[in-house]
PDB file of C-alpha atoms in Angstrom:
ATOM      1  CA  MET A   9       0.000   0.000   0.000  1.00  0.00           C
ATOM      2  CA  ALA A  10       1.363   3.418  -0.974  1.00  0.00           C
ATOM      3  CA  TYR A  11      -0.011   5.232   2.058  1.00  0.00           C
ATOM      4  CA  GLU A  12      -1.275   4.631   5.554  1.00  0.00           C
ATOM      5  CA  ILE A  13      -5.028   4.310   6.012  1.00  0.00           C
ATOM      6  CA  ASP A  14      -5.978   6.468   8.983  1.00  0.00           C
ATOM      7  CA  THR A  15      -9.008   6.617  11.264  1.00  0.00           C
ATOM      8  CA  ILE A  16     -10.969   8.922   8.960  1.00  0.00           C
ATOM      9  CA  ASP A  17     -10.303   6.674   5.945  1.00  0.00           C
ATOM     10  CA  ARG A  18     -11.569   3.732   7.990  1.00  0.00           C
ATOM     11  CA  ARG A  19     -14.748   5.629   8.896  1.00  0.00           C
ATOM     12  CA  ILE A  20     -15.266   6.485   5.215  1.00  0.00           C
ATOM     13  CA  LEU A  21     -14.786   2.831   4.247  1.00  0.00           C
ATOM     14  CA  ALA A  22     -17.185   1.642   6.947  1.00  0.00           C
ATOM     15  CA  GLU A  23     -19.883   4.095   5.788  1.00  0.00           C
ATOM     16  CA  LEU A  24     -19.422   3.229   2.094  1.00  0.00           C
ATOM     17  CA  GLN A  25     -19.660  -0.485   2.866  1.00  0.00           C
ATOM     18  CA  ARG A  26     -22.928   0.148   4.724  1.00  0.00           C
ATOM     19  CA  ASP A  27     -24.332   2.252   1.867  1.00  0.00           C
ATOM     20  CA  GLY A  28     -22.444   2.684  -1.402  1.00  0.00           C
ATOM     21  CA  THR A  29     -25.075   5.111  -2.689  1.00  0.00           C
ATOM     22  CA  LEU A  30     -24.210   7.884  -0.210  1.00  0.00           C
ATOM     23  CA  SER A  31     -23.562  11.237  -1.819  1.00  0.00           C
ATOM     24  CA  VAL A  32     -20.326  13.031  -0.944  1.00  0.00           C
ATOM     25  CA  ASP A  33     -22.405  15.496   1.099  1.00  0.00           C
ATOM     26  CA  GLN A  34     -24.011  12.710   3.137  1.00  0.00           C
ATOM     27  CA  LEU A  35     -20.705  10.896   3.576  1.00  0.00           C
ATOM     28  CA  SER A  36     -18.824  14.025   4.631  1.00  0.00           C
ATOM     29  CA  GLU A  37     -21.506  14.755   7.233  1.00  0.00           C
ATOM     30  CA  ARG A  38     -21.276  11.233   8.658  1.00  0.00           C
ATOM     31  CA  VAL A  39     -17.472  11.256   8.963  1.00  0.00           C
ATOM     32  CA  GLY A  40     -17.090  14.889  10.032  1.00  0.00           C
ATOM     33  CA  LEU A  41     -15.173  16.289   7.050  1.00  0.00           C
ATOM     34  CA  SER A  42     -15.778  19.091   4.598  1.00  0.00           C
ATOM     35  CA  ARG A  43     -17.279  18.016   1.285  1.00  0.00           C
ATOM     36  CA  ASN A  44     -14.027  18.659  -0.621  1.00  0.00           C
ATOM     37  CA  ALA A  45     -11.790  16.896   1.915  1.00  0.00           C
ATOM     38  CA  CYS A  46     -14.132  13.898   1.893  1.00  0.00           C
ATOM     39  CA  TRP A  47     -14.221  13.797  -1.921  1.00  0.00           C
ATOM     40  CA  ARG A  48     -10.388  13.899  -2.077  1.00  0.00           C
ATOM     41  CA  ARG A  49     -10.113  11.005   0.379  1.00  0.00           C
ATOM     42  CA  VAL A  50     -12.689   8.902  -1.484  1.00  0.00           C
ATOM     43  CA  LYS A  51     -10.928   9.649  -4.773  1.00  0.00           C
ATOM     44  CA  ARG A  52      -7.580   8.605  -3.270  1.00  0.00           C
ATOM     45  CA  LEU A  53      -9.103   5.387  -1.864  1.00  0.00           C
ATOM     46  CA  GLU A  54     -10.452   4.624  -5.347  1.00  0.00           C
ATOM     47  CA  ASP A  55      -7.190   5.558  -7.099  1.00  0.00           C
ATOM     48  CA  GLU A  56      -5.227   3.315  -4.721  1.00  0.00           C
ATOM     49  CA  ARG A  57      -7.741   0.486  -5.384  1.00  0.00           C
ATOM     50  CA  VAL A  58      -8.726   0.270  -1.719  1.00  0.00           C
ATOM     51  CA  VAL A  59     -12.271   0.880  -2.975  1.00  0.00           C
ATOM     52  CA  THR A  60     -12.482  -1.432  -5.972  1.00  0.00           C
ATOM     53  CA  GLY A  61     -16.095  -0.839  -6.972  1.00  0.00           C
ATOM     54  CA  ARG A  62     -19.625  -0.087  -5.864  1.00  0.00           C
ATOM     55  CA  VAL A  63     -22.343  -2.639  -6.435  1.00  0.00           C
ATOM     56  CA  ALA A  64     -25.980  -3.426  -5.740  1.00  0.00           C
ATOM     57  CA  LEU A  65     -26.480  -6.473  -3.529  1.00  0.00           C
ATOM     58  CA  VAL A  66     -29.132  -8.798  -4.926  1.00  0.00           C
ATOM     59  CA  ASP A  67     -31.380 -11.267  -3.083  1.00  0.00           C
ATOM     60  CA  ALA A  68     -30.536 -14.593  -4.768  1.00  0.00           C
ATOM     61  CA  ASP A  69     -33.714 -16.246  -3.444  1.00  0.00           C
ATOM     62  CA  LYS A  70     -35.864 -13.695  -5.271  1.00  0.00           C
ATOM     63  CA  LEU A  71     -34.051 -14.599  -8.493  1.00  0.00           C
ATOM     64  CA  GLY A  72     -34.738 -18.298  -8.000  1.00  0.00           C
ATOM     65  CA  LEU A  73     -31.156 -19.065  -6.963  1.00  0.00           C
ATOM     66  CA  GLY A  74     -31.889 -20.233  -3.445  1.00  0.00           C
ATOM     67  CA  LEU A  75     -29.269 -22.948  -3.082  1.00  0.00           C
ATOM     68  CA  SER A  76     -25.724 -22.099  -1.981  1.00  0.00           C
ATOM     69  CA  VAL A  77     -23.177 -24.828  -2.649  1.00  0.00           C
ATOM     70  CA  PHE A  78     -19.606 -25.250  -1.468  1.00  0.00           C
ATOM     71  CA  ILE A  79     -17.716 -27.476  -3.881  1.00  0.00           C
ATOM     72  CA  ILE A  80     -14.539 -29.206  -2.714  1.00  0.00           C
ATOM     73  CA  VAL A  81     -12.080 -30.074  -5.473  1.00  0.00           C
ATOM     74  CA  ARG A  82      -9.031 -32.279  -5.139  1.00  0.00           C
ATOM     75  CA  THR A  83      -6.776 -32.844  -8.097  1.00  0.00           C
ATOM     76  CA  SER A  84      -3.852 -35.090  -8.844  1.00  0.00           C
ATOM     77  CA  SER A  85      -2.545 -32.612 -11.405  1.00  0.00           C
ATOM     78  CA  HIS A  86      -0.850 -29.380 -10.370  1.00  0.00           C
ATOM     79  CA  ASP A  87       0.917 -28.433 -13.587  1.00  0.00           C
ATOM     80  CA  PRO A  88       0.514 -24.991 -15.214  1.00  0.00           C
ATOM     81  CA  ASP A  89      -1.529 -26.344 -18.155  1.00  0.00           C
ATOM     82  CA  TRP A  90      -4.089 -27.959 -15.859  1.00  0.00           C
ATOM     83  CA  LEU A  91      -4.281 -24.821 -13.735  1.00  0.00           C
ATOM     84  CA  ALA A  92      -4.883 -22.664 -16.816  1.00  0.00           C
ATOM     85  CA  LYS A  93      -7.730 -24.979 -17.916  1.00  0.00           C
ATOM     86  CA  PHE A  94      -9.184 -25.017 -14.405  1.00  0.00           C
ATOM     87  CA  ARG A  95      -9.058 -21.208 -14.114  1.00  0.00           C
ATOM     88  CA  ALA A  96     -10.680 -20.800 -17.518  1.00  0.00           C
ATOM     89  CA  ALA A  97     -13.394 -23.317 -16.643  1.00  0.00           C
ATOM     90  CA  VAL A  98     -14.372 -22.022 -13.210  1.00  0.00           C
ATOM     91  CA  THR A  99     -14.268 -18.360 -14.221  1.00  0.00           C
ATOM     92  CA  SER A 100     -16.539 -19.067 -17.203  1.00  0.00           C
ATOM     93  CA  PHE A 101     -19.478 -20.216 -15.065  1.00  0.00           C
ATOM     94  CA  PRO A 102     -21.576 -17.358 -13.655  1.00  0.00           C
ATOM     95  CA  GLU A 103     -23.013 -19.728 -11.030  1.00  0.00           C
ATOM     96  CA  ILE A 104     -19.560 -20.006  -9.436  1.00  0.00           C
ATOM     97  CA  THR A 105     -19.217 -16.918  -7.269  1.00  0.00           C
ATOM     98  CA  GLY A 106     -15.966 -17.714  -5.489  1.00  0.00           C
ATOM     99  CA  VAL A 107     -12.899 -19.873  -6.141  1.00  0.00           C
ATOM    100  CA  TYR A 108     -10.184 -20.383  -3.540  1.00  0.00           C
ATOM    101  CA  ARG A 109      -6.899 -22.320  -3.729  1.00  0.00           C
ATOM    102  CA  MET A 110      -6.411 -23.873  -0.314  1.00  0.00           C
ATOM    103  CA  SER A 111      -3.629 -25.077   1.932  1.00  0.00           C
ATOM    104  CA  GLY A 112      -3.859 -28.469   3.599  1.00  0.00           C
ATOM    105  CA  ASP A 113      -5.602 -31.519   2.200  1.00  0.00           C
ATOM    106  CA  LEU A 114      -8.072 -29.592  -0.004  1.00  0.00           C
ATOM    107  CA  ASP A 115      -6.898 -28.154  -3.287  1.00  0.00           C
ATOM    108  CA  TYR A 116      -9.781 -25.811  -4.121  1.00  0.00           C
ATOM    109  CA  VAL A 117     -13.044 -24.671  -2.599  1.00  0.00           C
ATOM    110  CA  LEU A 118     -15.662 -23.169  -4.900  1.00  0.00           C
ATOM    111  CA  ARG A 119     -18.781 -21.301  -3.880  1.00  0.00           C
ATOM    112  CA  ALA A 120     -21.781 -21.440  -6.208  1.00  0.00           C
ATOM    113  CA  ARG A 121     -25.375 -20.186  -6.343  1.00  0.00           C
ATOM    114  CA  VAL A 122     -27.911 -22.351  -8.155  1.00  0.00           C
ATOM    115  CA  ALA A 123     -31.661 -22.933  -8.168  1.00  0.00           C
ATOM    116  CA  ASP A 124     -31.637 -26.474  -6.796  1.00  0.00           C
ATOM    117  CA  VAL A 125     -29.738 -29.778  -6.710  1.00  0.00           C
ATOM    118  CA  LYS A 126     -30.589 -30.493 -10.367  1.00  0.00           C
ATOM    119  CA  ALA A 127     -29.083 -27.150 -11.359  1.00  0.00           C
ATOM    120  CA  TYR A 128     -25.973 -28.000  -9.342  1.00  0.00           C
ATOM    121  CA  ASP A 129     -25.707 -31.326 -11.172  1.00  0.00           C
ATOM    122  CA  ARG A 130     -25.880 -29.520 -14.522  1.00  0.00           C
ATOM    123  CA  LEU A 131     -23.096 -27.185 -13.353  1.00  0.00           C
ATOM    124  CA  TYR A 132     -21.048 -30.182 -12.206  1.00  0.00           C
ATOM    125  CA  GLN A 133     -21.482 -31.936 -15.560  1.00  0.00           C
ATOM    126  CA  ARG A 134     -20.424 -28.818 -17.471  1.00  0.00           C
ATOM    127  CA  MET A 135     -17.429 -28.334 -15.174  1.00  0.00           C
ATOM    128  CA  ILE A 136     -16.054 -31.876 -15.515  1.00  0.00           C
ATOM    129  CA  ALA A 137     -16.507 -31.653 -19.293  1.00  0.00           C
ATOM    130  CA  LYS A 138     -14.115 -28.685 -19.348  1.00  0.00           C
ATOM    131  CA  VAL A 139     -11.389 -29.849 -16.970  1.00  0.00           C
ATOM    132  CA  PRO A 140     -10.350 -33.216 -15.494  1.00  0.00           C
ATOM    133  CA  LEU A 141     -10.942 -33.379 -11.745  1.00  0.00           C
ATOM    134  CA  SER A 142      -9.826 -36.209  -9.430  1.00  0.00           C
ATOM    135  CA  ASP A 143     -12.331 -35.779  -6.635  1.00  0.00           C
ATOM    136  CA  VAL A 144     -15.291 -33.423  -6.358  1.00  0.00           C
ATOM    137  CA  SER A 145     -17.723 -33.231  -3.474  1.00  0.00           C
ATOM    138  CA  ALA A 146     -20.423 -30.722  -2.700  1.00  0.00           C
ATOM    139  CA  SER A 147     -21.993 -29.475   0.491  1.00  0.00           C
ATOM    140  CA  PHE A 148     -25.337 -27.733   0.297  1.00  0.00           C
ATOM    141  CA  VAL A 149     -26.056 -24.851   2.654  1.00  0.00           C
ATOM    142  CA  MET A 150     -29.010 -25.634   4.905  1.00  0.00           C
ATOM    143  CA  GLU A 151     -29.101 -22.216   6.612  1.00  0.00           C
ATOM    144  CA  GLU A 152     -27.152 -19.013   6.015  1.00  0.00           C
ATOM    145  CA  ILE A 153     -26.289 -17.738   9.456  1.00  0.00           C
ATOM    146  CA  LYS A 154     -24.059 -14.893   8.282  1.00  0.00           C
ATOM    147  CA  GLU A 155     -23.284 -13.699   4.771  1.00  0.00           C
ATOM    148  CA  THR A 156     -21.635 -10.346   4.195  1.00  0.00           C
ATOM    149  CA  THR A 157     -19.421  -8.513   1.760  1.00  0.00           C
ATOM    150  CA  VAL A 158     -18.208  -6.144   4.484  1.00  0.00           C
ATOM    151  CA  VAL A 159     -14.478  -6.111   5.147  1.00  0.00           C
ATOM    152  CA  PRO A 160     -13.822  -5.316   8.834  1.00  0.00           C
ATOM    153  CA  VAL A 161     -12.327  -1.809   8.840  1.00  0.00           C
ATOM    154  CA  GLU A 162     -12.923  -0.970  12.486  1.00  0.00           C
ATOM    155  CA  VAL A 163     -10.837   1.806  13.900  1.00  0.00           C
ATOM    156  CA  ARG A 164      -7.785   0.382  15.645  1.00  0.00           C
TER     157      ARG A 164
END
């Protein structure tokens, strides 16, 4: 990071994560800065890629995508060609919302949003057609206890 994030930056980040639609006037009032000083700080946070975007959060259930799935992938191949195929495959599926390379006995964990188990099976079939996988297992979320996009930026 090119600069130190201070207490005011953290307050700005916390407010923007709560409501990305805040105007500069509203934000400056909440964090106790002038409009111009607040705008400069937000601009710097964006320029430094601390703030990487502003999005609308969508209720997946209301779109008929009520099933969250965690997919565990183990592979016997770790060469660059396989990895390139795997990356291309998993990033091509809009249902896959997260892909993580893991330490320990798991190689990858994928997070997906689908309508139901049949939709997951269709995703699985398309995935294994694109890239060879040694072992794939899925766990279906029974209850979401906490789901957030908020990064903890509490003042230290």
